[in-house]
C-alpha positions as a LaTeX table, in Angstrom:
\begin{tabular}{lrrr}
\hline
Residue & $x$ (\AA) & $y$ (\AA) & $z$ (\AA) \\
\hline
Unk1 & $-16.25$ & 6.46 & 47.29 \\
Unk2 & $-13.17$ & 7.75 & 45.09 \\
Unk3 & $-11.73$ & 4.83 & 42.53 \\
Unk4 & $-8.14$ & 4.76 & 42.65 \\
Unk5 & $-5.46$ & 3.35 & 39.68 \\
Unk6 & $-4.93$ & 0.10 & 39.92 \\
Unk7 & $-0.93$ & 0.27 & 40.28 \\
Unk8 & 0.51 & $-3.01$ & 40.92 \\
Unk9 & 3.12 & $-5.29$ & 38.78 \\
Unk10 & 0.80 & $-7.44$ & 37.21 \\
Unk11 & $-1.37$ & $-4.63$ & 35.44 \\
Unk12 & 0.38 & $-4.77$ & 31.81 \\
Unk13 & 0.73 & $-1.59$ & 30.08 \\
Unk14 & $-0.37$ & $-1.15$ & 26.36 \\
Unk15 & 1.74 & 0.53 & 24.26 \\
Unk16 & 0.54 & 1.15 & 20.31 \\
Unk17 & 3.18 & 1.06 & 17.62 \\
Unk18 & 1.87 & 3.01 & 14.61 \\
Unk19 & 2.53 & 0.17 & 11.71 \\
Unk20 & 1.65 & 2.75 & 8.63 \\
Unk21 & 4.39 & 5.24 & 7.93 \\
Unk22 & 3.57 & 6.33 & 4.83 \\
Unk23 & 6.77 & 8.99 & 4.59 \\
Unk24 & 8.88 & 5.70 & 4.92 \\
Unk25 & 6.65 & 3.63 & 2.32 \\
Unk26 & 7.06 & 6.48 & 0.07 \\
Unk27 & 10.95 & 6.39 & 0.46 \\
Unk28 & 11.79 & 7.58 & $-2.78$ \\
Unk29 & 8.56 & 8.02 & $-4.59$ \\
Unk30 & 7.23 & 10.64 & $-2.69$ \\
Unk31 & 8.16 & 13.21 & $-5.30$ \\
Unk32 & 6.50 & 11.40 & $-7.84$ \\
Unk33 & 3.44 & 10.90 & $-9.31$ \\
Unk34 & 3.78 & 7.34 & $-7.73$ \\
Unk35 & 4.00 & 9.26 & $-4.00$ \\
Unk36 & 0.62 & 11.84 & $-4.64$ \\
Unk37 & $-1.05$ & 8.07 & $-5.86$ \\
Unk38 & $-0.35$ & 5.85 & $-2.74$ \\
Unk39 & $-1.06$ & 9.33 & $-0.11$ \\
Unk40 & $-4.49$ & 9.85 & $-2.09$ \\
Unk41 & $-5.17$ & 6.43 & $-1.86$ \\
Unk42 & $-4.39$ & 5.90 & 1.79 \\
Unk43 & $-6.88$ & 8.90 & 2.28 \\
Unk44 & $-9.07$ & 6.88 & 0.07 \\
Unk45 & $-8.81$ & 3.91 & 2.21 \\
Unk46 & $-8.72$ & 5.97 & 5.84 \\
Unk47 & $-11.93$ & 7.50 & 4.52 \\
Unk48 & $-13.93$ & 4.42 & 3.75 \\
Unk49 & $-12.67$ & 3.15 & 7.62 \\
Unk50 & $-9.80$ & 0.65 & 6.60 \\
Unk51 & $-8.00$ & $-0.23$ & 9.35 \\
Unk52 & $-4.59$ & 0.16 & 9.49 \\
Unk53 & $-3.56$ & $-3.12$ & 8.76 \\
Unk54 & $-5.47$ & $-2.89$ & 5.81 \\
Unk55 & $-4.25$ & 0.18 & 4.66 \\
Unk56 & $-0.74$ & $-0.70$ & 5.03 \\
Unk57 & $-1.16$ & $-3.75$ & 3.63 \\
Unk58 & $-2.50$ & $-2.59$ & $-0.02$ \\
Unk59 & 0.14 & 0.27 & 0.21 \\
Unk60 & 2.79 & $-1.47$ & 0.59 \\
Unk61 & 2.08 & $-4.00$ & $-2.30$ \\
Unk62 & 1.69 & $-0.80$ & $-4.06$ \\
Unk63 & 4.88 & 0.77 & $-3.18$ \\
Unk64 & 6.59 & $-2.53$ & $-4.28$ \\
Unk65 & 5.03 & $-2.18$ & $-7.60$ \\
Unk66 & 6.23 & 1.08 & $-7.82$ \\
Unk67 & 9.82 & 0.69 & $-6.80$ \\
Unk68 & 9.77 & $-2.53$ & $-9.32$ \\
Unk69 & 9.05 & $-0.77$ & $-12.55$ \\
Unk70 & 11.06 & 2.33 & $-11.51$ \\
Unk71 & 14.30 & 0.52 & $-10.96$ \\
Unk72 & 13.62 & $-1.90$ & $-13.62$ \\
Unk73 & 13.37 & 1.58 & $-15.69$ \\
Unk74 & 10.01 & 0.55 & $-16.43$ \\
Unk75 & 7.26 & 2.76 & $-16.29$ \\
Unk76 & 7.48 & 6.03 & $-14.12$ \\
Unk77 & 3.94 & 6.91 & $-14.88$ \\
Unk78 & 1.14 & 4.76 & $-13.08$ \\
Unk79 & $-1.49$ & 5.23 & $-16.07$ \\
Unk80 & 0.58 & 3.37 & $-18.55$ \\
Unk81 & 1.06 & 0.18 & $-16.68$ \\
Unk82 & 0.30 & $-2.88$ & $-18.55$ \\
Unk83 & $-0.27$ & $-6.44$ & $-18.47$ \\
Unk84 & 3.36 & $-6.79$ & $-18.95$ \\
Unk85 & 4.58 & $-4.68$ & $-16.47$ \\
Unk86 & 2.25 & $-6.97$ & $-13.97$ \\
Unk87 & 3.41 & $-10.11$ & $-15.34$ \\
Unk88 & 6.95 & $-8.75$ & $-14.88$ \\
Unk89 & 6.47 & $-7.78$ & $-10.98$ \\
Unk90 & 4.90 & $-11.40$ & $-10.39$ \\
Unk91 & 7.65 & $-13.01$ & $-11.73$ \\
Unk92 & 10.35 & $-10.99$ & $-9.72$ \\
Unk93 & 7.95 & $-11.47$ & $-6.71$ \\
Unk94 & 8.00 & $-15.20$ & $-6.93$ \\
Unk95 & 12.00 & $-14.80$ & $-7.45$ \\
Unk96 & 12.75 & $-12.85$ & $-4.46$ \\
Unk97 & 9.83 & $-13.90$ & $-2.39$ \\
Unk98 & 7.78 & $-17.13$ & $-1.58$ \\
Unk99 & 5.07 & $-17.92$ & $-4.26$ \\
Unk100 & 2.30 & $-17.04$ & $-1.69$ \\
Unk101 & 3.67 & $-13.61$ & $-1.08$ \\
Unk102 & 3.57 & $-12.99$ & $-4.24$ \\
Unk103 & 0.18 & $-13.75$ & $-5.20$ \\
Unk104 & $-1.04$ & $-11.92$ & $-2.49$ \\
Unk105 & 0.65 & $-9.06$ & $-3.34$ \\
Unk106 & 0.07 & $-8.96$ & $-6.95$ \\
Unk107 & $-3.50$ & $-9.56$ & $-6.03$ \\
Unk108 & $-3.65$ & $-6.48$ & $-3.66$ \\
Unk109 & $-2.07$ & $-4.07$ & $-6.34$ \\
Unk110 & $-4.66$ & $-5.54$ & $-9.21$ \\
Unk111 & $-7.96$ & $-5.61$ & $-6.99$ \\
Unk112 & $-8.15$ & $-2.69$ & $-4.89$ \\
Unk113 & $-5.54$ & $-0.05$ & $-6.47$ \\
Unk114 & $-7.41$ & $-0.96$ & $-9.74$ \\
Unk115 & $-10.87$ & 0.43 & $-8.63$ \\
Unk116 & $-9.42$ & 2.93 & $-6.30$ \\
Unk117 & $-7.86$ & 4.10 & $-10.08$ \\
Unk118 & $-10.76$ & 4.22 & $-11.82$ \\
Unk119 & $-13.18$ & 5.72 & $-9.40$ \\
Unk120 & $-10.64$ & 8.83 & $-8.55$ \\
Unk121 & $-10.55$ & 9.07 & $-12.93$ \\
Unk122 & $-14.17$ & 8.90 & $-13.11$ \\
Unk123 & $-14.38$ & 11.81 & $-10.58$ \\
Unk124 & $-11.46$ & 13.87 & $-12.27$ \\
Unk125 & $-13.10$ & 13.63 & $-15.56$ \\
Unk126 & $-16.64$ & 15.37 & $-13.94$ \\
\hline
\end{tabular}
């Protein structure tokens, strides 16, 4: 006995919207050394099977880091952030954003880019 499609209007079709577009979170960075960073990293986290919720999640905190200290003419160069330079993105976060927002965010930059940072040194310096 053959199985046949079930084809009638209650049968919902699924349709999957890609939410990481890393071409527009690197609007504007992707020349940079801030662009090569947050592609390696989302290789990084695609490798180590972080889904994409995930992924997009850290990158964009990321990418709002970046675009922060760039247009602040802060620091184009993500090996000489500072303290400061986080302070200063939590405060602007908390100004243009809710409080929670901007502790997670902050958070997400710190935690994971952090290690992500010094593993990929570690293994440039072998």
């Amino acid at each position: 006995m053959a199985s046949t499609a079930l084809n009638d209007p209650l049968t919902r079709s699924v349709t999957t919207v890609a939410l990481l577009d890393l071409d527009r979170l690197t609007d504007g960075l992707a020349e940079s050394t801030w662009g090569v960073l947050l592609r390696d990293w989302d290789s990084s986290l695609r490798a180590a099977n972080h889904p994409e919720t995930t992924r997009y999640n850290y990158l964009l905190a990321v990418a709002q880091l970046a675009r922060f200290l760039v247009d602040s003419g802060g620091v184009r160069d993500p090996a000489l952030i500072g303290r400061k330079h986080v302070e200063s993105f939590q405060v602007w976060m908390i100004e243009t954003r809710s409080p929670g927002t901007a502790l997670k965010s902050t958070r997400r930059c710190s935690s994971s880019s952090g290690g992500w940072s010094r593993r990929a040194r570690s293994r440039s310096r072998r």
